PDB file of N, CA, C and O in Angstrom:
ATOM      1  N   UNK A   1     -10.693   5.037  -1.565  1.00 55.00           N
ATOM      2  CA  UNK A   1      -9.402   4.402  -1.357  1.00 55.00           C
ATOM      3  C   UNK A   1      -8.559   5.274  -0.427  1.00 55.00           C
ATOM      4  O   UNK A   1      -8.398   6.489  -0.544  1.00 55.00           O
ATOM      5  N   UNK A   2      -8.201   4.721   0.227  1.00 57.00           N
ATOM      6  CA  UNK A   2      -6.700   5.696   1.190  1.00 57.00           C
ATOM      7  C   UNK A   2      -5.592   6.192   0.322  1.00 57.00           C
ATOM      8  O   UNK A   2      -5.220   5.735  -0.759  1.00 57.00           O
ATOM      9  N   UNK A   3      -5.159   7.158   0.958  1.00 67.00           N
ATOM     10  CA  UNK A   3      -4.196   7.643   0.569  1.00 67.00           C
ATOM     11  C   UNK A   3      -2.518   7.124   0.727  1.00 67.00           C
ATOM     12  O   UNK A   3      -1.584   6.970  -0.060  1.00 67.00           O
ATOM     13  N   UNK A   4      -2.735   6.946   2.296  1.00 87.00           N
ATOM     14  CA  UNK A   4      -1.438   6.537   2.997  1.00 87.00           C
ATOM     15  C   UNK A   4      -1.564   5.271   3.993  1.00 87.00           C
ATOM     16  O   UNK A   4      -2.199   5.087   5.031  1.00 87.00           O
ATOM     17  N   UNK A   5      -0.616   4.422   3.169  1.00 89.00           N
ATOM     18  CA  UNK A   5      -0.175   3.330   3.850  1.00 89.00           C
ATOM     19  C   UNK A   5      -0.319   3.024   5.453  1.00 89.00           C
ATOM     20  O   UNK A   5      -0.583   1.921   5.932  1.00 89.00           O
ATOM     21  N   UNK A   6      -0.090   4.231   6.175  1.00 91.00           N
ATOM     22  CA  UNK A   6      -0.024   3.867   7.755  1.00 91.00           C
ATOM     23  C   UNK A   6      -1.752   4.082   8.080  1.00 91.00           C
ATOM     24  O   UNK A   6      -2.299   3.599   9.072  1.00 91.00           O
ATOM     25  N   UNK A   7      -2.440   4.880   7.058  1.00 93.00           N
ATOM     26  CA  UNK A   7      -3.895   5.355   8.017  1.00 93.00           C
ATOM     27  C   UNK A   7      -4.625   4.192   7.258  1.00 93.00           C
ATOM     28  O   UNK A   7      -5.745   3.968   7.716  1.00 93.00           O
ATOM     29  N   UNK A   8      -4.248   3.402   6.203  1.00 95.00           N
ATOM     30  CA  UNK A   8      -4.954   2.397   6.241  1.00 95.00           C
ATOM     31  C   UNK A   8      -4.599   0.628   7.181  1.00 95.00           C
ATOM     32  O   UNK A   8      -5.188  -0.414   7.469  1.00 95.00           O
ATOM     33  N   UNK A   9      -3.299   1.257   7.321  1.00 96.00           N
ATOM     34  CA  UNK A   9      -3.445   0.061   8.654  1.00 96.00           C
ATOM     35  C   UNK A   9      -3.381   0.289  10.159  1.00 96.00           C
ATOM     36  O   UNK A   9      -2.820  -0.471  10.948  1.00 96.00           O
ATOM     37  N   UNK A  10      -3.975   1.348  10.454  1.00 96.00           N
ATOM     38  CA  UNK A  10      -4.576   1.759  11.256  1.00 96.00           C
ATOM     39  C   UNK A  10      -6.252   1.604  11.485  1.00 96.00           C
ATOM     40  O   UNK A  10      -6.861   1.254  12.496  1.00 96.00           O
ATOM     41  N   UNK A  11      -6.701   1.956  10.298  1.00 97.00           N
ATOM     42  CA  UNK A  11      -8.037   1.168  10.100  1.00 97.00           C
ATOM     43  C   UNK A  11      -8.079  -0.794  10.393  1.00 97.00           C
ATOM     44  O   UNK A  11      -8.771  -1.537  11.090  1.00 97.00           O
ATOM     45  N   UNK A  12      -6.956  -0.983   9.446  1.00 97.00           N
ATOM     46  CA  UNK A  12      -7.261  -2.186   9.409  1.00 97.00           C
ATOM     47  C   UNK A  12      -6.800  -3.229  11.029  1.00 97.00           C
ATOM     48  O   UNK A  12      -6.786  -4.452  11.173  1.00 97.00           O
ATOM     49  N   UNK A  13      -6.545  -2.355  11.810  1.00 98.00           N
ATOM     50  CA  UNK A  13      -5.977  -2.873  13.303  1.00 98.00           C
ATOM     51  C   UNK A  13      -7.284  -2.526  14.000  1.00 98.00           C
ATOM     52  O   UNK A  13      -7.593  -3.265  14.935  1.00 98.00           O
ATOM     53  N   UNK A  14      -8.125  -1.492  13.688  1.00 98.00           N
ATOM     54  CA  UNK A  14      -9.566  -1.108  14.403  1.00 98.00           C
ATOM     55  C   UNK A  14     -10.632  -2.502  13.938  1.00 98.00           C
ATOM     56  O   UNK A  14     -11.564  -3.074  14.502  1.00 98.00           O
ATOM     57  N   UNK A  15     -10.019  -2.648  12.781  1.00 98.00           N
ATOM     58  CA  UNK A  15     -11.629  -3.521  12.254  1.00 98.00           C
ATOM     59  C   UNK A  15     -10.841  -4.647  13.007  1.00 98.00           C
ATOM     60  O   UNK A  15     -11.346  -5.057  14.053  1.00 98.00           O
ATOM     61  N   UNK A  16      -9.968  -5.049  12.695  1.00 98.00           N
ATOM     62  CA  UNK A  16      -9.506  -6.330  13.405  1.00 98.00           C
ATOM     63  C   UNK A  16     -10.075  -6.420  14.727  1.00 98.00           C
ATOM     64  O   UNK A  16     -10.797  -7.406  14.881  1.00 98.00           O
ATOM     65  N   UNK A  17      -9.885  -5.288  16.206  1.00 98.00           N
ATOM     66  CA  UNK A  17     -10.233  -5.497  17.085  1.00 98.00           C
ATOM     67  C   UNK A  17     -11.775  -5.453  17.189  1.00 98.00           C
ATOM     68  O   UNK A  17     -12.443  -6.115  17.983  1.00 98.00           O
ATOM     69  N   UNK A  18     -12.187  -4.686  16.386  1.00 98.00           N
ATOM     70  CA  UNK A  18     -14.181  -4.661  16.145  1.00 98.00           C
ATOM     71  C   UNK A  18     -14.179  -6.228  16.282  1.00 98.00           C
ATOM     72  O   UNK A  18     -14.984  -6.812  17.008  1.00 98.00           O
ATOM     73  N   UNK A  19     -13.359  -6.773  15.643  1.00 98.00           N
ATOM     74  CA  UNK A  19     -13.730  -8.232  14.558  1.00 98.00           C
ATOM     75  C   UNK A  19     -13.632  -9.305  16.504  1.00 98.00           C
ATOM     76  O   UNK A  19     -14.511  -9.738  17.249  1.00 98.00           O
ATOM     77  N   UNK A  20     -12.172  -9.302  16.566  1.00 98.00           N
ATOM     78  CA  UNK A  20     -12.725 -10.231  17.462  1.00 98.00           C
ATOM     79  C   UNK A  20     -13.401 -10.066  19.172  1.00 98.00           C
ATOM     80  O   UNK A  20     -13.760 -10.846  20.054  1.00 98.00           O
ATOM     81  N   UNK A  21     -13.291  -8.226  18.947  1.00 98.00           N
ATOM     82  CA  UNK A  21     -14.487  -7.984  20.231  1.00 98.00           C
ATOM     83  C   UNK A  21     -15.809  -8.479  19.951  1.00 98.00           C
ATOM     84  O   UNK A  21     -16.447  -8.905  20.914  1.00 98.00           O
ATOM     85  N   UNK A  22     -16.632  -8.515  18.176  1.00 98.00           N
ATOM     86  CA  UNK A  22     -17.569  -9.147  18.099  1.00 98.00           C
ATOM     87  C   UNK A  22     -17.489 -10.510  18.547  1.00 98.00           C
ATOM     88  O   UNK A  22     -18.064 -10.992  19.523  1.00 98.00           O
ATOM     89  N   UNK A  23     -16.582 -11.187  17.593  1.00 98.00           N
ATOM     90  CA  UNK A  23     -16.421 -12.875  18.384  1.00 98.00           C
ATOM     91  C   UNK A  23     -16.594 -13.374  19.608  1.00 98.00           C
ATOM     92  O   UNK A  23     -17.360 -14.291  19.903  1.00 98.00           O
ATOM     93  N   UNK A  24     -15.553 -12.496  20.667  1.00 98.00           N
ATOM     94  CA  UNK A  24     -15.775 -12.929  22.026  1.00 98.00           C
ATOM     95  C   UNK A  24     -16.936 -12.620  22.281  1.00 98.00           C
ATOM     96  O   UNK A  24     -17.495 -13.543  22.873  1.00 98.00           O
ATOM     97  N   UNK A  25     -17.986 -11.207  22.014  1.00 97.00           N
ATOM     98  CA  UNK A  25     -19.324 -11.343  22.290  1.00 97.00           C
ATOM     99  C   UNK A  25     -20.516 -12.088  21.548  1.00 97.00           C
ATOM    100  O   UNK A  25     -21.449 -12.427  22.276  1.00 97.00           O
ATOM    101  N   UNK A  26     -20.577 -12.289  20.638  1.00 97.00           N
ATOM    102  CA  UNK A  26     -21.704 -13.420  19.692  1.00 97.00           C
ATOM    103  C   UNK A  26     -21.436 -13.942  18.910  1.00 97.00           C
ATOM    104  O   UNK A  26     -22.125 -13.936  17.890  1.00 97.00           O
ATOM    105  N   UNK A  27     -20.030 -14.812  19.039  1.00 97.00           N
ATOM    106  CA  UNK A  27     -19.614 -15.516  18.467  1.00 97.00           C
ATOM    107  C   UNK A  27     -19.151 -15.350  17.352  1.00 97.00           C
ATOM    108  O   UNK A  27     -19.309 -14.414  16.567  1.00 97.00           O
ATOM    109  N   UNK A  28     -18.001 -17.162  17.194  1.00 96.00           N
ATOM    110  CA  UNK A  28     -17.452 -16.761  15.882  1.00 96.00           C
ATOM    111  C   UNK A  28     -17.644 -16.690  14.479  1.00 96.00           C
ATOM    112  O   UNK A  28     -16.852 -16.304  13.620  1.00 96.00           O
ATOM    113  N   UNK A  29     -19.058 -17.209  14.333  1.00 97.00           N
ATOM    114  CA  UNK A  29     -19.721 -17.200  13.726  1.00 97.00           C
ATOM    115  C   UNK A  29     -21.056 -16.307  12.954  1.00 97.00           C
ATOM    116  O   UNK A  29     -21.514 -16.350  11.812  1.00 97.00           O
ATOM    117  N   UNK A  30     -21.382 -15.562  14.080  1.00 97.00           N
ATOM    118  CA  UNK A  30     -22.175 -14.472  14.125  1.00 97.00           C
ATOM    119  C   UNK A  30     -21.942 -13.327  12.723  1.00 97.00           C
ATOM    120  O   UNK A  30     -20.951 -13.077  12.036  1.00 97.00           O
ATOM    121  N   UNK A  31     -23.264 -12.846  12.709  1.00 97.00           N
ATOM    122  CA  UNK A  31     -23.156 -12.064  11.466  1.00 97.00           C
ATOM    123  C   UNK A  31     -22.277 -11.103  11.184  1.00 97.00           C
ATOM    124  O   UNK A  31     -21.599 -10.846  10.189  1.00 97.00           O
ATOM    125  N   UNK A  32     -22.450 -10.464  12.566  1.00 97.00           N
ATOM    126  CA  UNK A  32     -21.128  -9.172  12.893  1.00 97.00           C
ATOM    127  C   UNK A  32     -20.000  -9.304  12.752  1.00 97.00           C
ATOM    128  O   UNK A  32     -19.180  -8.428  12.479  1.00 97.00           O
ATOM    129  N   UNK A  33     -19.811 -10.531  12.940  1.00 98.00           N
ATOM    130  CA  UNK A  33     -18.404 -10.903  13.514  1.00 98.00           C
ATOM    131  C   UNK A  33     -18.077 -11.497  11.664  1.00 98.00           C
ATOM    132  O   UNK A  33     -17.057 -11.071  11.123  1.00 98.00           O
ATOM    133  N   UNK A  34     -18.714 -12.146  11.127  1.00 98.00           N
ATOM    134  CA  UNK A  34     -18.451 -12.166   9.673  1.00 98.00           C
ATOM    135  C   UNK A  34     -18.505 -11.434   8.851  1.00 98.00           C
ATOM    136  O   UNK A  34     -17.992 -11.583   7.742  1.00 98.00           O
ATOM    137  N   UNK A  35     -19.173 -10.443   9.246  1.00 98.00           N
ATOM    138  CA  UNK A  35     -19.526  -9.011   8.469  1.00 98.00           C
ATOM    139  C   UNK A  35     -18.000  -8.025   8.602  1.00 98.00           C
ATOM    140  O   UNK A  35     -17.472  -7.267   7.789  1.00 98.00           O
ATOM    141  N   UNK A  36     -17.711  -8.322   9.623  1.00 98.00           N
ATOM    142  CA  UNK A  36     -16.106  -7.840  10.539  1.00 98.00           C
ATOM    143  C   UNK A  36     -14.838  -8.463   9.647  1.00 98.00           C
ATOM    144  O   UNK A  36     -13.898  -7.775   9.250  1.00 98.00           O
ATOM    145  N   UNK A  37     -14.902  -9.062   9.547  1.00 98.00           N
ATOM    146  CA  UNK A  37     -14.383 -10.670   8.539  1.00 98.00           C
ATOM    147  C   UNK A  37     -14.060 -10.126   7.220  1.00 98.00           C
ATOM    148  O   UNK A  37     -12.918  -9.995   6.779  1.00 98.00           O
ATOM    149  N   UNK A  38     -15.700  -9.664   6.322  1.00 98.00           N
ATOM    150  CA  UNK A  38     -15.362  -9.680   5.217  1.00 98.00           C
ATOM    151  C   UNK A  38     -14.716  -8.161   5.053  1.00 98.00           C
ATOM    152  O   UNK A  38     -13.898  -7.951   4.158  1.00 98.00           O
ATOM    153  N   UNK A  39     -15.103  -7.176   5.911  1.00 98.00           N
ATOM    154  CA  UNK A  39     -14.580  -5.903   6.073  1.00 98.00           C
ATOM    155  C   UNK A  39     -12.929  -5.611   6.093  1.00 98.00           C
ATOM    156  O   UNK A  39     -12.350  -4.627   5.631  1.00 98.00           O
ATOM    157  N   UNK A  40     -12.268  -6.942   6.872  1.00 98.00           N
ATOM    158  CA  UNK A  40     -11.044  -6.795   7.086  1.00 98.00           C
ATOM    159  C   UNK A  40     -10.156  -7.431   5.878  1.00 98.00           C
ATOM    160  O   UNK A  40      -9.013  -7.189   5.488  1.00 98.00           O
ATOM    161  N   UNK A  41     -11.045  -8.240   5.499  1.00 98.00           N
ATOM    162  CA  UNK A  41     -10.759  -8.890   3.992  1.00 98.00           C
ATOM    163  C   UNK A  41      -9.983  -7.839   2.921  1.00 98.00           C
ATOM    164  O   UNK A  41      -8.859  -7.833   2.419  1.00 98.00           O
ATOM    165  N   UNK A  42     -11.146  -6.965   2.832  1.00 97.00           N
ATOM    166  CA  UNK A  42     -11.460  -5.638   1.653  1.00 97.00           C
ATOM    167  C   UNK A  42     -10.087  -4.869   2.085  1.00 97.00           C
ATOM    168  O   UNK A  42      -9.068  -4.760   1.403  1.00 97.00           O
ATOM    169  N   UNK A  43     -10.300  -4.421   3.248  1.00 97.00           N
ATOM    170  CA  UNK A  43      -9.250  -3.588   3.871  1.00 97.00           C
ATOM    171  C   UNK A  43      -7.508  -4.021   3.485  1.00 97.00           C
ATOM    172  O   UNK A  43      -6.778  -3.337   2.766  1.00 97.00           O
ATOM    173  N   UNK A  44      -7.175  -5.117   4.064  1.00 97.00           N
ATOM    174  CA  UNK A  44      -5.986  -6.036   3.770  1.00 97.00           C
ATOM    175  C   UNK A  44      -5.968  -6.364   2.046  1.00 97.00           C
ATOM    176  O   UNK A  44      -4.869  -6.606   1.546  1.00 97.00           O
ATOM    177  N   UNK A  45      -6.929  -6.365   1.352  1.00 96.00           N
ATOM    178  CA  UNK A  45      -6.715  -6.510   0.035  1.00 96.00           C
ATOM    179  C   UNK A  45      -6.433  -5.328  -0.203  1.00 96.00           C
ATOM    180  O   UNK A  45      -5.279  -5.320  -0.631  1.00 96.00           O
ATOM    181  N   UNK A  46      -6.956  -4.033  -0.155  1.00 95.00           N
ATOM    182  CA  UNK A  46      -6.970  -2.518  -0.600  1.00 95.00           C
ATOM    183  C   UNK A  46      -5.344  -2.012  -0.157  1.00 95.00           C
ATOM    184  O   UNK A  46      -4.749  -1.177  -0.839  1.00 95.00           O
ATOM    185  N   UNK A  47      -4.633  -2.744   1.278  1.00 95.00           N
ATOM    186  CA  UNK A  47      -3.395  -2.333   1.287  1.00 95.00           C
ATOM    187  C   UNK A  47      -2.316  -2.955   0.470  1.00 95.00           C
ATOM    188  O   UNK A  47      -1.304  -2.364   0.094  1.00 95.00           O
ATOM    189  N   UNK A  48      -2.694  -4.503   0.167  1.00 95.00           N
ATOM    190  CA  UNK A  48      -1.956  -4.768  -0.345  1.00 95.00           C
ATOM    191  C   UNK A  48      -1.539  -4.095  -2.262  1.00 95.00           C
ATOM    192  O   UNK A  48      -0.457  -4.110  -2.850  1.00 95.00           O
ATOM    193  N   UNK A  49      -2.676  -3.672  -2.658  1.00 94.00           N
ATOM    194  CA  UNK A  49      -2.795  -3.070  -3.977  1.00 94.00           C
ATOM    195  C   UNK A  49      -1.930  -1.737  -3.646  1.00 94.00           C
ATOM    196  O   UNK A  49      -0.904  -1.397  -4.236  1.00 94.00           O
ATOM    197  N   UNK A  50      -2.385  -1.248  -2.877  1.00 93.00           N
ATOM    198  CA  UNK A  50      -1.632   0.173  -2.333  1.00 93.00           C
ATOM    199  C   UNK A  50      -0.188  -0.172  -2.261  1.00 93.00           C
ATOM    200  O   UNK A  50       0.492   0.759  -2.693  1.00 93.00           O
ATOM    201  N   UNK A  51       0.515  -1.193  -1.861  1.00 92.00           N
ATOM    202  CA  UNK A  51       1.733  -1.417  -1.777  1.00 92.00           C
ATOM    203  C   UNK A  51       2.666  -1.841  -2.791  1.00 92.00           C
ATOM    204  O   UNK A  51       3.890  -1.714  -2.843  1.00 92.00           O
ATOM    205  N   UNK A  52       1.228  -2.767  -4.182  1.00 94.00           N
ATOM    206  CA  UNK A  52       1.942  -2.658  -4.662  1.00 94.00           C
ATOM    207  C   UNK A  52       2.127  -1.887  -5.876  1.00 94.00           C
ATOM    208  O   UNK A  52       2.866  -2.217  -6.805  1.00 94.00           O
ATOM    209  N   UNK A  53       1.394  -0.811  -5.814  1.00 91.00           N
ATOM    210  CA  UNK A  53       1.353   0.725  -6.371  1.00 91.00           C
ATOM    211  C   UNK A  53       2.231   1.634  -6.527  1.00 91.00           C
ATOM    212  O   UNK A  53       2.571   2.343  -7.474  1.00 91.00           O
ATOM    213  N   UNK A  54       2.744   1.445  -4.832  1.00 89.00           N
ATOM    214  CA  UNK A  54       3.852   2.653  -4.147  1.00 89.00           C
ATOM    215  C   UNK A  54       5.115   1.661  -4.989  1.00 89.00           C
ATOM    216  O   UNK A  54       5.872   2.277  -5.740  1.00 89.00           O
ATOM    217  N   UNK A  55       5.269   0.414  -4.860  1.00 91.00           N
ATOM    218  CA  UNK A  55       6.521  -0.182  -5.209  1.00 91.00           C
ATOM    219  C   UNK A  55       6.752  -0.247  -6.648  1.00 91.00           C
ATOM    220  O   UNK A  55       7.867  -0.618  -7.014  1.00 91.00           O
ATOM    221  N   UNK A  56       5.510   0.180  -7.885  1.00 94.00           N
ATOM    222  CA  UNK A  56       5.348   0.304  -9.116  1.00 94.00           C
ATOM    223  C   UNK A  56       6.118   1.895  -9.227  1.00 94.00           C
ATOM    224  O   UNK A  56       7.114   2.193  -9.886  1.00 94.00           O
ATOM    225  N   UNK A  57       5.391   2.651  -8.460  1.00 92.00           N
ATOM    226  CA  UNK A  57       6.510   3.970  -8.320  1.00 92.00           C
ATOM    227  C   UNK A  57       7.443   4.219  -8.129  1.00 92.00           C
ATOM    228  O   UNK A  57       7.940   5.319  -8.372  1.00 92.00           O
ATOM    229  N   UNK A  58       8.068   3.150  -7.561  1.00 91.00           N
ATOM    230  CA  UNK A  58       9.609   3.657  -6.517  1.00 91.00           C
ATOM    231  C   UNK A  58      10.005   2.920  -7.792  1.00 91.00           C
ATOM    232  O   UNK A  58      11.085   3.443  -7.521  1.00 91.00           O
ATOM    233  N   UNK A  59      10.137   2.467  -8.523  1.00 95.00           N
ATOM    234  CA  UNK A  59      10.758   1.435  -9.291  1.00 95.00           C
ATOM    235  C   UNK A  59      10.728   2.282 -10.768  1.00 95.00           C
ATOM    236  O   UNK A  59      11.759   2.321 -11.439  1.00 95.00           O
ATOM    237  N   UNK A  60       9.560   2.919 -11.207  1.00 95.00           N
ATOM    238  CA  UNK A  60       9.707   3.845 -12.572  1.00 95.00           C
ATOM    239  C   UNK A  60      10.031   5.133 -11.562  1.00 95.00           C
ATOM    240  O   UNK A  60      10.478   4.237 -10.846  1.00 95.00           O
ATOM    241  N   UNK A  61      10.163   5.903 -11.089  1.00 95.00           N
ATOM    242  CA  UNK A  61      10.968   7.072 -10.636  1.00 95.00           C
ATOM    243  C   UNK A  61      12.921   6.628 -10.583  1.00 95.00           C
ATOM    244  O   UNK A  61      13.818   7.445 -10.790  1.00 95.00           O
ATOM    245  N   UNK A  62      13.082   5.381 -10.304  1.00 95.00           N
ATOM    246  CA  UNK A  62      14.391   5.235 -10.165  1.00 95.00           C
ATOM    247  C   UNK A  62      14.725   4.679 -11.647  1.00 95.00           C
ATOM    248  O   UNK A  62      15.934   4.780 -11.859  1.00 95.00           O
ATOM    249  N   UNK A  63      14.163   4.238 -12.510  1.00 96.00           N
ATOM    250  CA  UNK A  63      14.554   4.284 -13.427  1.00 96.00           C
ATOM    251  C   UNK A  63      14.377   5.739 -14.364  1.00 96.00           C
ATOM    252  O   UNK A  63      14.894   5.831 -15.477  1.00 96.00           O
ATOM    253  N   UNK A  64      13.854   6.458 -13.962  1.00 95.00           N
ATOM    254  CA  UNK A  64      13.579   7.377 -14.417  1.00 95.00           C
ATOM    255  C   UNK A  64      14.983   8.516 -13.875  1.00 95.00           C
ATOM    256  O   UNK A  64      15.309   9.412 -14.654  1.00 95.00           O
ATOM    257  N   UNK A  65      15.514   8.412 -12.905  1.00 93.00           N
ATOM    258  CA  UNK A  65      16.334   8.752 -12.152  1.00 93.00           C
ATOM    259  C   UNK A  65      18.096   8.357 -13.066  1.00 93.00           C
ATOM    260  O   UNK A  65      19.056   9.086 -13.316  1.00 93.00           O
ATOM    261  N   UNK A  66      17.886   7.204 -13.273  1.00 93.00           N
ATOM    262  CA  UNK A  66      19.159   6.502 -13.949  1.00 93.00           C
ATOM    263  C   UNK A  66      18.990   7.218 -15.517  1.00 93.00           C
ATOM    264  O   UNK A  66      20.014   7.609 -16.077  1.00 93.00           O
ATOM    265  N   UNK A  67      17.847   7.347 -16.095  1.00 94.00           N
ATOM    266  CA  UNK A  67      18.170   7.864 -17.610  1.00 94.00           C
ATOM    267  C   UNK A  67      18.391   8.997 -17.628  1.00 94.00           C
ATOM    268  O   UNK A  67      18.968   9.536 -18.572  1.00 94.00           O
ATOM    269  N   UNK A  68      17.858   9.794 -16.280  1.00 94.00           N
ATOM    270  CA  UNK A  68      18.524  11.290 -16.576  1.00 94.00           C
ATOM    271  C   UNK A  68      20.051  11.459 -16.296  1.00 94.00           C
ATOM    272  O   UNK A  68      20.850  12.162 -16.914  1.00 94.00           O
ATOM    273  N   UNK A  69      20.244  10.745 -15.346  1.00 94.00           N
ATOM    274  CA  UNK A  69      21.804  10.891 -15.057  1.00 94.00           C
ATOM    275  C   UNK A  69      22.813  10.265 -16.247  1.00 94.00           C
ATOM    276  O   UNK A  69      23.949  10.726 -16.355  1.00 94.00           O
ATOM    277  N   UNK A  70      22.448   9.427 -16.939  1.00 92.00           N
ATOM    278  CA  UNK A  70      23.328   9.110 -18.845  1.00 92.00           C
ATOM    279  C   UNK A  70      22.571  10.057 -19.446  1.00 92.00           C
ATOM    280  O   UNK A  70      23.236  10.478 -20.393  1.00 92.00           O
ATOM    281  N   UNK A  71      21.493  10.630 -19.389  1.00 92.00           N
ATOM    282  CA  UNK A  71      21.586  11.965 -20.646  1.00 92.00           C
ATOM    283  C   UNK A  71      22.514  12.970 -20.210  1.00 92.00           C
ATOM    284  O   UNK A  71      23.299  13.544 -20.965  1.00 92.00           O
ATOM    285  N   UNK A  72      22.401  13.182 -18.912  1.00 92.00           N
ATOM    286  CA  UNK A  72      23.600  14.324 -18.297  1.00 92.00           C
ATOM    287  C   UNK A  72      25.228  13.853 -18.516  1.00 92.00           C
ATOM    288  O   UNK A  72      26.103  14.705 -18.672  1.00 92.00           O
ATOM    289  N   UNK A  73      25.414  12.926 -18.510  1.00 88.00           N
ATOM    290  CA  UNK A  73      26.319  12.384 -18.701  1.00 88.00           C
ATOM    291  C   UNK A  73      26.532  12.584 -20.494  1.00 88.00           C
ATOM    292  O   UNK A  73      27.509  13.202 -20.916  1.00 88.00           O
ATOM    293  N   UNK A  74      26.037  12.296 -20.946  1.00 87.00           N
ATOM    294  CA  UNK A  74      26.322  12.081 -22.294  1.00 87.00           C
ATOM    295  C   UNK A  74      26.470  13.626 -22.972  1.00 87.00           C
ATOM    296  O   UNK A  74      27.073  13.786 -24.033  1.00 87.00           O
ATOM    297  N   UNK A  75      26.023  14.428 -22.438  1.00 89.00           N
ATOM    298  CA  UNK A  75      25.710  15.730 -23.063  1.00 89.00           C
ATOM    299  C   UNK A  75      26.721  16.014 -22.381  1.00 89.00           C
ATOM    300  O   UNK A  75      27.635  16.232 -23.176  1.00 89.00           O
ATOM    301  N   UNK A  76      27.211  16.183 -20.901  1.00 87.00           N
ATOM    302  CA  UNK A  76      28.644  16.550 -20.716  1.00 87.00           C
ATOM    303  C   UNK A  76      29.721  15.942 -21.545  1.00 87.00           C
ATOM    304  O   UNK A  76      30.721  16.613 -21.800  1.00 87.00           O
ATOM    305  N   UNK A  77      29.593  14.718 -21.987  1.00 89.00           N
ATOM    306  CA  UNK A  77      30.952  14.195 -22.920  1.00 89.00           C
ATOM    307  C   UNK A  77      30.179  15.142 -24.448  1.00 89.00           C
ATOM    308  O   UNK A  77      31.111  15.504 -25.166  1.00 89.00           O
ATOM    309  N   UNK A  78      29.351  15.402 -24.802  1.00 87.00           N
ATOM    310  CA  UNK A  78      29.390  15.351 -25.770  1.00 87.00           C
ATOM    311  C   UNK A  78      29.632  17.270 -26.191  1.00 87.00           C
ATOM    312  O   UNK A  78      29.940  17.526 -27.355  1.00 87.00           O
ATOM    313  N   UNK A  79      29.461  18.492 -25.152  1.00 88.00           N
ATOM    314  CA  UNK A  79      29.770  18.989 -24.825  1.00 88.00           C
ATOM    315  C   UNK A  79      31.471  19.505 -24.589  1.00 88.00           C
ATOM    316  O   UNK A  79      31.980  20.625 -24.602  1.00 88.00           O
ATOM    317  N   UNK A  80      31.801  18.719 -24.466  1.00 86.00           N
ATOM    318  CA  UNK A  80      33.568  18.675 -23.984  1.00 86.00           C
ATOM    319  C   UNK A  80      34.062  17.809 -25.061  1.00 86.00           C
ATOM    320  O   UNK A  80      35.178  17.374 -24.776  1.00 86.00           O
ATOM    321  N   UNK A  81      33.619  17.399 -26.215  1.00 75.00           N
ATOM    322  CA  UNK A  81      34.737  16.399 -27.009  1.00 75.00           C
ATOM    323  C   UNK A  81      35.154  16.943 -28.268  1.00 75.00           C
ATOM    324  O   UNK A  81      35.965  16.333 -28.966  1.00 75.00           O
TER     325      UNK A  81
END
């Protein structure tokens, strides 16, 4: 699996052009060129999981972010009262 978002669509812009340099040469139908196909498939599925991974993170870090700032909060009032 990739690591980072940009080097897997960087791959996935290479297979794309593999994909329809095969086409224009042996067609669109051709094994290569479907083999190219199902490759870019995998690829575009694998980023989209990746994305929505990173957005599963950004989402428990910021909530994670908000409960520390009311425990800090609360321990300063509770601290001072």
């Amino acid at each position: 699996m990739y690591q980072s978002q940009n080097t897997l669509l960087k791959e996935i812009n290479r297979v794309r052009e593999l994909m329809v340099a095969a086409a224009l040469e042996t067609g669109y139908t051709s094994d290569e060129t479907v083999r190219r196909s199902q490759e870019l498939d995998r690829l575009i599925y694998e980023y989209q999981t990746l994305r929505k991974e990173t957005e599963l993170q950004r989402q428990k870090a910021k909530i994670l972010f908000r409960q520390i700032i009311l425990l800090t909060k609360k321990q300063y009032i509770l601290a001072h009262a």
